[in-house]
Amino acid sequence: MNDILKGRYIPGDSFLHRRNGTAKLLAFFMILAAVLTTDSVPGYLLIAAVSAAAAAMSEMRPTKTLGQVRHLRLFFLMLFLMNAFFYEDGQAGGLVLWSWGIVHLSVPGMIQGTHVVLRILFLMVFCNVLIRTTPPVQITTAIETLIAPLRLIRVPTAEVAMILSVALQFIPVFAQEADLIKKAQTARGAKFESERLRDRAASVVPLLVPIFLSAFRRADDLATAMEARGYGHRQTNGRGRSQRAAVQLPDVCLFLFSCLFFLVQAAR
Amino acid sequence: MSIELKQVSCSYNFRTKQEILALNGISMKIEDGEFVGIMGHTGSGKSTLVQLIAGLIRPNSGQVFLDGKDINERGYDRNNLHRQVGIVFQNPEYQLFETTVAKDVAFGLKHSGLRKEEACERVRQALEQMGFSYDDIADASPFALSGGEKRRVAIAGVLAARPKTLIFDEPIAGLDPEGRRQFLELVRKLNREGVSILMVSHHADSICACAERVLVLEQGSLVLDGSPKAVFADLERTSRLHIGASQPRQIAELLIQSGIPFSRDIVRYEDLLDELKNRWKGGTRCE
Amino acid sequence: MDKMVGGESMEAVKGSGISFRYEWDGSAPFVLDGLSIAIEKGQFVAILGPNGCGKSTLAKHLNALLPLQSGSLTVAGLDVREEKQVWELRRLCGMVFQNPENQFVSSVVEEDVAFGLENYDTPPNEIPGRVSRALEQVGMTGFEKRSPHLLSGGQKQRIALAGVLAMEPELIVFDEATAMLDPVGREEILECMKILAQRGKTVIMITHYVEEAVEADRVILMNRGTILADGKPQEVLTSRELLEQCGLSVPMPVQLYDDLAKLGIRLGHCPLTKEELVEELCQLN
């Protein structure tokens, strides 16, 4: 359960830490697009170079950028095998190594599987870099900035950002609480770690009911506390405006480089 | 049941840069039927220690023995462990989830293999131990009860399994004086009936009033282990360890500082009253 | 600001005939039962009572978090029923709540402290100054960039208090703000209360700890939605009968005074604190 806590912002003063949140988020989207359009070896090498650069700019050890990948190895293996065995045959008449009913182990399938796994791996790297170098507040501020035009069609953008921000920072609190409730119920005989699926299914209710109740209780407390501090006084207020970091030249450069990266990848 | 820890270390985020050592090579033994208070500053490792004993987390090194058996060994019956060692967390009322009080209290007996009548009888007794009338409360929704009642139902849910060792993690926080008095009476009674009690608390007065032995942790190490009198003998030390002292002990210290020769062995109210009585019996203002 | 609406009055809180029950249960007993209360500006008042006596419900009336069902209540010169003044009322009457986890809106201390200021459209250039002054008042300078969730309980409550102080309120209500803290944290918050009281703020402490109520200038004892006693700590907290009536017990020095008297040892005055007790005992020698 504490694993959730690991994938979070780590205070620091690297080049990427100092960048404007909106610029980072935009750059992230561009890189995301670039990664999704990549399908050649030189393309992956370029992505690898960019991710190494991102690790360097965030002063993270390259291995750290992979985050919790180890726990997902089974998922990646499944992903690869699914593609390798179930890739639509007939496409380009790829070489089929082995067939059994509807299952075909084909070379194009294996290539496709490799693509999917590599793309997701790289996406996780960039996602990790973003989350570890950007405080949740900056991410919500960035989202608020980006969805600001929606205000024209009467979407309460400040409120949406507020909800996001509050939700984000309650995640560690909930993770701890869920862990404690799980332990309390285990001590009373619930079988969360049982081999039998039936036992595990039966132990979901004793976990979920208390967690939901706790969420409501906390939300209620927080709403009262916010109201007591004047939230709702001016509905149109933007949050954190006063402290929003100004956009600097490196922020713009960061974004432009990510655009360039995307164009290079897409034009291949 | 006896509890023994041998060189137990435990850390969060093991083998990462953010590794936090929660317990550092702890060895100790708790005999059957003891009443042990566990104190220490926030983050000193108290909760980790009791969760290890309850088998809820595993040590990174070292062993935990219950009745001479290593509980983290392959093949150890963990269901049996959970029945023998009960743990009541801070705010236990938050773990309630069933539709009726009786069902919630019976939750821990589900996998015990007890006959239905036997299980029912245990639920009744546990609720009565917590001061409820079974017939009045069994079918009520736990969520319709007051905060204090919820907490008592939750404790009944742990008692129903009839554990031989009971652990309380900050049970007094948030209780008003009447609730605190009732709670302390209950744990004393359970202890007299032969249940070992491990109580984690910041409340020095309650620890001094009940416990016969106090363990003090600091940054994951066991730094003091002895009777309340021995642990609170040196108030500079206890204040450095952030465990304070009971009010009677503080009063005794103030008297000593004012130049009155007075015993440092005073941790409980009764001791203080006795000592004052002996000193000033037929005092100057006596009529 | 307060000049507009009867700010010249000497009373920070004035209410009479306040009754309240939670509407979702019509048969429920009154949580507040025709209660009347008056608190002067600059007083340090403890509202003491067992769990469920209505003290927190009363606190939530003070800045209109609960609607007044009957009776009248004026806080900082503002009528709590006047909807237009609700926000001004909440600025003037700050509150610190019980659970330190559940009152933060930001994961950065300085942003959280600024939350109230932003709600009240404080000019952006004033905010940093007021935030750092508020943090200084609670002794948390240097924690600006930290995450409140990684602080100790006492520190969390001090940050919550800083968020209230940044709005420069006239009175501050501590709604069982120490109940979930360890002894060190409780000491920190009590110290903050005393300092605020010394600086002339009206401080209202809601508590069920008799030992904390001792620190106030005045103690209002509540039970079952009404006020059972109201007076100086020396008057209210020495009455075993009154306190036991609502499931509380007298402070230990008072208990000792009584028990010594039974043994024939009489102290000159009934002491409330350990220090007073020791002083009295020394005079026996």
PDB file of N, CA and C in Angstrom, chain A residues 136-137 162 165-166 169-170 173 217-218 221-222 224-234 237-243, chain C residues 60 63 65 87 90 97 99 101-107 110-116 118-121 124 127 149 163 167:
ATOM      1  N   PRO A 136       2.232  18.637  -6.682  1.00  0.00           N
ATOM      2  CA  PRO A 136       0.845  18.493  -7.134  1.00  0.00           C
ATOM      3  C   PRO A 136       0.159  19.841  -7.365  1.00  0.00           C
ATOM      4  N   VAL A 137       0.472  20.801  -6.507  1.00  0.00           N
ATOM      5  CA  VAL A 137      -0.162  22.113  -6.664  1.00  0.00           C
ATOM      6  C   VAL A 137       0.173  22.716  -8.018  1.00  0.00           C
ATOM      7  N   MET A 162      -9.371  23.280  -7.975  1.00  0.00           N
ATOM      8  CA  MET A 162      -9.384  23.155  -6.514  1.00  0.00           C
ATOM      9  C   MET A 162      -9.662  21.710  -6.108  1.00  0.00           C
ATOM     10  N   SER A 165      -6.678  19.588  -6.791  1.00  0.00           N
ATOM     11  CA  SER A 165      -5.583  19.843  -5.865  1.00  0.00           C
ATOM     12  C   SER A 165      -5.848  19.172  -4.518  1.00  0.00           C
ATOM     13  N   VAL A 166      -7.078  19.343  -4.015  1.00  0.00           N
ATOM     14  CA  VAL A 166      -7.423  18.746  -2.721  1.00  0.00           C
ATOM     15  C   VAL A 166      -7.362  17.227  -2.811  1.00  0.00           C
ATOM     16  N   GLN A 169      -3.760  15.901  -2.777  1.00  0.00           N
ATOM     17  CA  GLN A 169      -2.971  15.866  -1.555  1.00  0.00           C
ATOM     18  C   GLN A 169      -3.604  15.016  -0.466  1.00  0.00           C
ATOM     19  N   PHE A 170      -4.801  14.482  -0.728  1.00  0.00           N
ATOM     20  CA  PHE A 170      -5.359  13.547   0.243  1.00  0.00           C
ATOM     21  C   PHE A 170      -4.946  12.104  -0.055  1.00  0.00           C
ATOM     22  N   VAL A 173      -2.728  10.550   2.589  1.00  0.00           N
ATOM     23  CA  VAL A 173      -3.506  10.357   3.818  1.00  0.00           C
ATOM     24  C   VAL A 173      -4.363   9.103   3.691  1.00  0.00           C
ATOM     25  N   ARG A 217     -16.066  11.342   5.939  1.00  0.00           N
ATOM     26  CA  ARG A 217     -15.812  12.071   7.176  1.00  0.00           C
ATOM     27  C   ARG A 217     -14.767  13.164   6.943  1.00  0.00           C
ATOM     28  N   ARG A 218     -13.702  12.773   6.248  1.00  0.00           N
ATOM     29  CA  ARG A 218     -12.645  13.747   5.995  1.00  0.00           C
ATOM     30  C   ARG A 218     -13.126  14.859   5.078  1.00  0.00           C
ATOM     31  N   ASP A 221     -15.200  17.233   7.152  1.00  0.00           N
ATOM     32  CA  ASP A 221     -14.327  18.065   7.998  1.00  0.00           C
ATOM     33  C   ASP A 221     -13.661  19.152   7.165  1.00  0.00           C
ATOM     34  N   LEU A 222     -13.142  18.724   6.005  1.00  0.00           N
ATOM     35  CA  LEU A 222     -12.390  19.665   5.190  1.00  0.00           C
ATOM     36  C   LEU A 222     -13.307  20.761   4.656  1.00  0.00           C
ATOM     37  N   THR A 224     -15.981  21.910   6.031  1.00  0.00           N
ATOM     38  CA  THR A 224     -16.252  22.833   7.131  1.00  0.00           C
ATOM     39  C   THR A 224     -15.068  23.773   7.343  1.00  0.00           C
ATOM     40  N   ALA A 225     -13.859  23.187   7.351  1.00  0.00           N
ATOM     41  CA  ALA A 225     -12.668  24.005   7.580  1.00  0.00           C
ATOM     42  C   ALA A 225     -12.498  25.039   6.468  1.00  0.00           C
ATOM     43  N   MET A 226     -12.770  24.633   5.220  1.00  0.00           N
ATOM     44  CA  MET A 226     -12.615  25.566   4.098  1.00  0.00           C
ATOM     45  C   MET A 226     -13.633  26.685   4.180  1.00  0.00           C
ATOM     46  N   GLU A 227     -14.862  26.309   4.537  1.00  0.00           N
ATOM     47  CA  GLU A 227     -15.910  27.311   4.652  1.00  0.00           C
ATOM     48  C   GLU A 227     -15.559  28.316   5.746  1.00  0.00           C
ATOM     49  N   ALA A 228     -15.042  27.779   6.876  1.00  0.00           N
ATOM     50  CA  ALA A 228     -14.670  28.651   7.987  1.00  0.00           C
ATOM     51  C   ALA A 228     -13.575  29.625   7.587  1.00  0.00           C
ATOM     52  N   ARG A 229     -12.796  29.268   6.576  1.00  0.00           N
ATOM     53  CA  ARG A 229     -11.718  30.158   6.148  1.00  0.00           C
ATOM     54  C   ARG A 229     -12.120  30.969   4.917  1.00  0.00           C
ATOM     55  N   GLY A 230     -13.403  31.023   4.665  1.00  0.00           N
ATOM     56  CA  GLY A 230     -13.891  31.962   3.658  1.00  0.00           C
ATOM     57  C   GLY A 230     -13.984  31.414   2.249  1.00  0.00           C
ATOM     58  N   TYR A 231     -13.851  30.086   2.073  1.00  0.00           N
ATOM     59  CA  TYR A 231     -13.980  29.556   0.719  1.00  0.00           C
ATOM     60  C   TYR A 231     -15.438  29.663   0.283  1.00  0.00           C
ATOM     61  N   GLY A 232     -15.653  30.156  -0.929  1.00  0.00           N
ATOM     62  CA  GLY A 232     -17.016  30.374  -1.381  1.00  0.00           C
ATOM     63  C   GLY A 232     -17.380  31.842  -1.306  1.00  0.00           C
ATOM     64  N   HIS A 233     -16.494  32.624  -0.686  1.00  0.00           N
ATOM     65  CA  HIS A 233     -16.743  34.049  -0.556  1.00  0.00           C
ATOM     66  C   HIS A 233     -16.812  34.722  -1.916  1.00  0.00           C
ATOM     67  N   ARG A 234     -15.832  34.455  -2.749  1.00  0.00           N
ATOM     68  CA  ARG A 234     -15.812  34.966  -4.119  1.00  0.00           C
ATOM     69  C   ARG A 234     -15.654  33.771  -5.034  1.00  0.00           C
ATOM     70  N   ASN A 237     -12.813  33.445  -7.825  1.00  0.00           N
ATOM     71  CA  ASN A 237     -11.387  33.529  -7.535  1.00  0.00           C
ATOM     72  C   ASN A 237     -10.567  32.441  -8.205  1.00  0.00           C
ATOM     73  N   GLY A 238      -9.427  32.821  -8.697  1.00  0.00           N
ATOM     74  CA  GLY A 238      -8.468  31.830  -9.143  1.00  0.00           C
ATOM     75  C   GLY A 238      -7.584  31.503  -7.956  1.00  0.00           C
ATOM     76  N   ARG A 239      -7.138  30.253  -7.909  1.00  0.00           N
ATOM     77  CA  ARG A 239      -6.318  29.879  -6.753  1.00  0.00           C
ATOM     78  C   ARG A 239      -4.845  30.052  -7.044  1.00  0.00           C
ATOM     79  N   GLY A 240      -4.115  30.520  -6.056  1.00  0.00           N
ATOM     80  CA  GLY A 240      -2.661  30.556  -6.169  1.00  0.00           C
ATOM     81  C   GLY A 240      -2.140  31.539  -7.202  1.00  0.00           C
ATOM     82  N   ARG A 241      -3.018  32.432  -7.693  1.00  0.00           N
ATOM     83  CA  ARG A 241      -2.549  33.362  -8.709  1.00  0.00           C
ATOM     84  C   ARG A 241      -1.337  34.140  -8.242  1.00  0.00           C
ATOM     85  N   SER A 242      -1.409  34.567  -6.990  1.00  0.00           N
ATOM     86  CA  SER A 242      -0.365  35.426  -6.466  1.00  0.00           C
ATOM     87  C   SER A 242       0.989  34.731  -6.487  1.00  0.00           C
ATOM     88  N   GLN A 243       0.983  33.411  -6.386  1.00  0.00           N
ATOM     89  CA  GLN A 243       2.254  32.727  -6.255  1.00  0.00           C
ATOM     90  C   GLN A 243       2.624  31.969  -7.523  1.00  0.00           C
TER      91      GLN A 243
ATOM     92  N   LYS C  60     -19.541  25.842  16.464  1.00  0.00           N
ATOM     93  CA  LYS C  60     -19.858  25.981  15.042  1.00  0.00           C
ATOM     94  C   LYS C  60     -20.922  27.057  14.797  1.00  0.00           C
ATOM     95  N   ASN C  63     -19.252  31.007  14.083  1.00  0.00           N
ATOM     96  CA  ASN C  63     -19.024  31.642  12.780  1.00  0.00           C
ATOM     97  C   ASN C  63     -19.959  31.085  11.717  1.00  0.00           C
ATOM     98  N   LEU C  65     -21.303  28.331  10.911  1.00  0.00           N
ATOM     99  CA  LEU C  65     -21.166  27.074  10.182  1.00  0.00           C
ATOM    100  C   LEU C  65     -22.423  26.237  10.380  1.00  0.00           C
ATOM    101  N   TRP C  87     -19.478  36.317   5.642  1.00  0.00           N
ATOM    102  CA  TRP C  87     -18.058  36.191   5.298  1.00  0.00           C
ATOM    103  C   TRP C  87     -17.197  37.086   6.172  1.00  0.00           C
ATOM    104  N   ARG C  90     -16.833  35.335   9.413  1.00  0.00           N
ATOM    105  CA  ARG C  90     -15.863  34.241   9.396  1.00  0.00           C
ATOM    106  C   ARG C  90     -14.433  34.757   9.376  1.00  0.00           C
ATOM    107  N   PHE C  97      -9.673  23.454  14.080  1.00  0.00           N
ATOM    108  CA  PHE C  97     -10.497  22.269  14.335  1.00  0.00           C
ATOM    109  C   PHE C  97      -9.700  21.133  14.967  1.00  0.00           C
ATOM    110  N   ASN C  99      -9.168  17.726  14.023  1.00  0.00           N
ATOM    111  CA  ASN C  99      -8.280  16.816  13.306  1.00  0.00           C
ATOM    112  C   ASN C  99      -7.294  17.583  12.436  1.00  0.00           C
ATOM    113  N   GLU C 101      -5.232  16.648  10.305  1.00  0.00           N
ATOM    114  CA  GLU C 101      -5.070  16.154   8.930  1.00  0.00           C
ATOM    115  C   GLU C 101      -6.081  16.788   7.980  1.00  0.00           C
ATOM    116  N   ASN C 102      -7.254  17.068   8.521  1.00  0.00           N
ATOM    117  CA  ASN C 102      -8.380  17.362   7.640  1.00  0.00           C
ATOM    118  C   ASN C 102      -8.650  18.839   7.403  1.00  0.00           C
ATOM    119  N   GLN C 103      -7.662  19.702   7.620  1.00  0.00           N
ATOM    120  CA  GLN C 103      -7.964  21.104   7.344  1.00  0.00           C
ATOM    121  C   GLN C 103      -7.005  21.763   6.367  1.00  0.00           C
ATOM    122  N   PHE C 104      -6.198  20.954   5.691  1.00  0.00           N
ATOM    123  CA  PHE C 104      -5.266  21.563   4.745  1.00  0.00           C
ATOM    124  C   PHE C 104      -5.799  21.498   3.321  1.00  0.00           C
ATOM    125  N   VAL C 105      -5.617  22.588   2.576  1.00  0.00           N
ATOM    126  CA  VAL C 105      -6.066  22.605   1.189  1.00  0.00           C
ATOM    127  C   VAL C 105      -4.877  22.563   0.239  1.00  0.00           C
ATOM    128  N   SER C 106      -3.683  22.727   0.770  1.00  0.00           N
ATOM    129  CA  SER C 106      -2.526  22.737  -0.108  1.00  0.00           C
ATOM    130  C   SER C 106      -1.435  21.875   0.488  1.00  0.00           C
ATOM    131  N   SER C 107      -0.551  21.356  -0.366  1.00  0.00           N
ATOM    132  CA  SER C 107       0.529  20.542   0.154  1.00  0.00           C
ATOM    133  C   SER C 107       1.796  21.364   0.360  1.00  0.00           C
ATOM    134  N   GLU C 110       3.082  27.515   2.905  1.00  0.00           N
ATOM    135  CA  GLU C 110       2.769  28.928   2.683  1.00  0.00           C
ATOM    136  C   GLU C 110       1.504  29.112   1.832  1.00  0.00           C
ATOM    137  N   GLU C 111       1.267  28.182   0.919  1.00  0.00           N
ATOM    138  CA  GLU C 111       0.046  28.293   0.120  1.00  0.00           C
ATOM    139  C   GLU C 111      -1.178  28.033   0.971  1.00  0.00           C
ATOM    140  N   ASP C 112      -1.028  27.103   1.925  1.00  0.00           N
ATOM    141  CA  ASP C 112      -2.161  26.813   2.788  1.00  0.00           C
ATOM    142  C   ASP C 112      -2.478  28.000   3.680  1.00  0.00           C
ATOM    143  N   VAL C 113      -1.442  28.615   4.227  1.00  0.00           N
ATOM    144  CA  VAL C 113      -1.666  29.763   5.110  1.00  0.00           C
ATOM    145  C   VAL C 113      -2.321  30.902   4.326  1.00  0.00           C
ATOM    146  N   ALA C 114      -2.007  31.007   3.025  1.00  0.00           N
ATOM    147  CA  ALA C 114      -2.547  32.095   2.210  1.00  0.00           C
ATOM    148  C   ALA C 114      -3.972  31.825   1.737  1.00  0.00           C
ATOM    149  N   PHE C 115      -4.465  30.615   1.961  1.00  0.00           N
ATOM    150  CA  PHE C 115      -5.780  30.216   1.433  1.00  0.00           C
ATOM    151  C   PHE C 115      -6.880  31.214   1.793  1.00  0.00           C
ATOM    152  N   GLY C 116      -6.979  31.530   3.078  1.00  0.00           N
ATOM    153  CA  GLY C 116      -8.016  32.458   3.528  1.00  0.00           C
ATOM    154  C   GLY C 116      -7.844  33.835   2.912  1.00  0.00           C
ATOM    155  N   GLU C 118      -6.558  34.657   0.093  1.00  0.00           N
ATOM    156  CA  GLU C 118      -6.972  34.658  -1.309  1.00  0.00           C
ATOM    157  C   GLU C 118      -8.484  34.657  -1.432  1.00  0.00           C
ATOM    158  N   ASN C 119      -9.133  33.932  -0.525  1.00  0.00           N
ATOM    159  CA  ASN C 119     -10.596  33.924  -0.548  1.00  0.00           C
ATOM    160  C   ASN C 119     -11.160  35.313  -0.326  1.00  0.00           C
ATOM    161  N   TYR C 120     -10.420  36.134   0.419  1.00  0.00           N
ATOM    162  CA  TYR C 120     -10.912  37.481   0.712  1.00  0.00           C
ATOM    163  C   TYR C 120     -10.292  38.532  -0.201  1.00  0.00           C
ATOM    164  N   ASP C 121      -9.743  38.078  -1.351  1.00  0.00           N
ATOM    165  CA  ASP C 121      -9.194  39.002  -2.331  1.00  0.00           C
ATOM    166  C   ASP C 121      -8.179  39.971  -1.765  1.00  0.00           C
ATOM    167  N   PRO C 124      -2.384  40.774  -3.906  1.00  0.00           N
ATOM    168  CA  PRO C 124      -1.300  39.790  -3.967  1.00  0.00           C
ATOM    169  C   PRO C 124       0.015  40.274  -3.352  1.00  0.00           C
ATOM    170  N   ILE C 127       0.114  39.553   0.434  1.00  0.00           N
ATOM    171  CA  ILE C 127      -0.002  38.188   0.945  1.00  0.00           C
ATOM    172  C   ILE C 127       1.292  37.646   1.569  1.00  0.00           C
ATOM    173  N   HIS C 149       1.646  17.740   5.562  1.00  0.00           N
ATOM    174  CA  HIS C 149       1.385  16.350   5.930  1.00  0.00           C
ATOM    175  C   HIS C 149       2.589  15.660   6.551  1.00  0.00           C
ATOM    176  N   GLY C 163      -2.916  29.995   9.433  1.00  0.00           N
ATOM    177  CA  GLY C 163      -3.876  30.290   8.368  1.00  0.00           C
ATOM    178  C   GLY C 163      -5.006  31.168   8.867  1.00  0.00           C
ATOM    179  N   MET C 167      -5.565  36.147   8.642  1.00  0.00           N
ATOM    180  CA  MET C 167      -6.754  36.938   8.328  1.00  0.00           C
ATOM    181  C   MET C 167      -7.029  37.988   9.396  1.00  0.00           C
TER     182      MET C 167
END
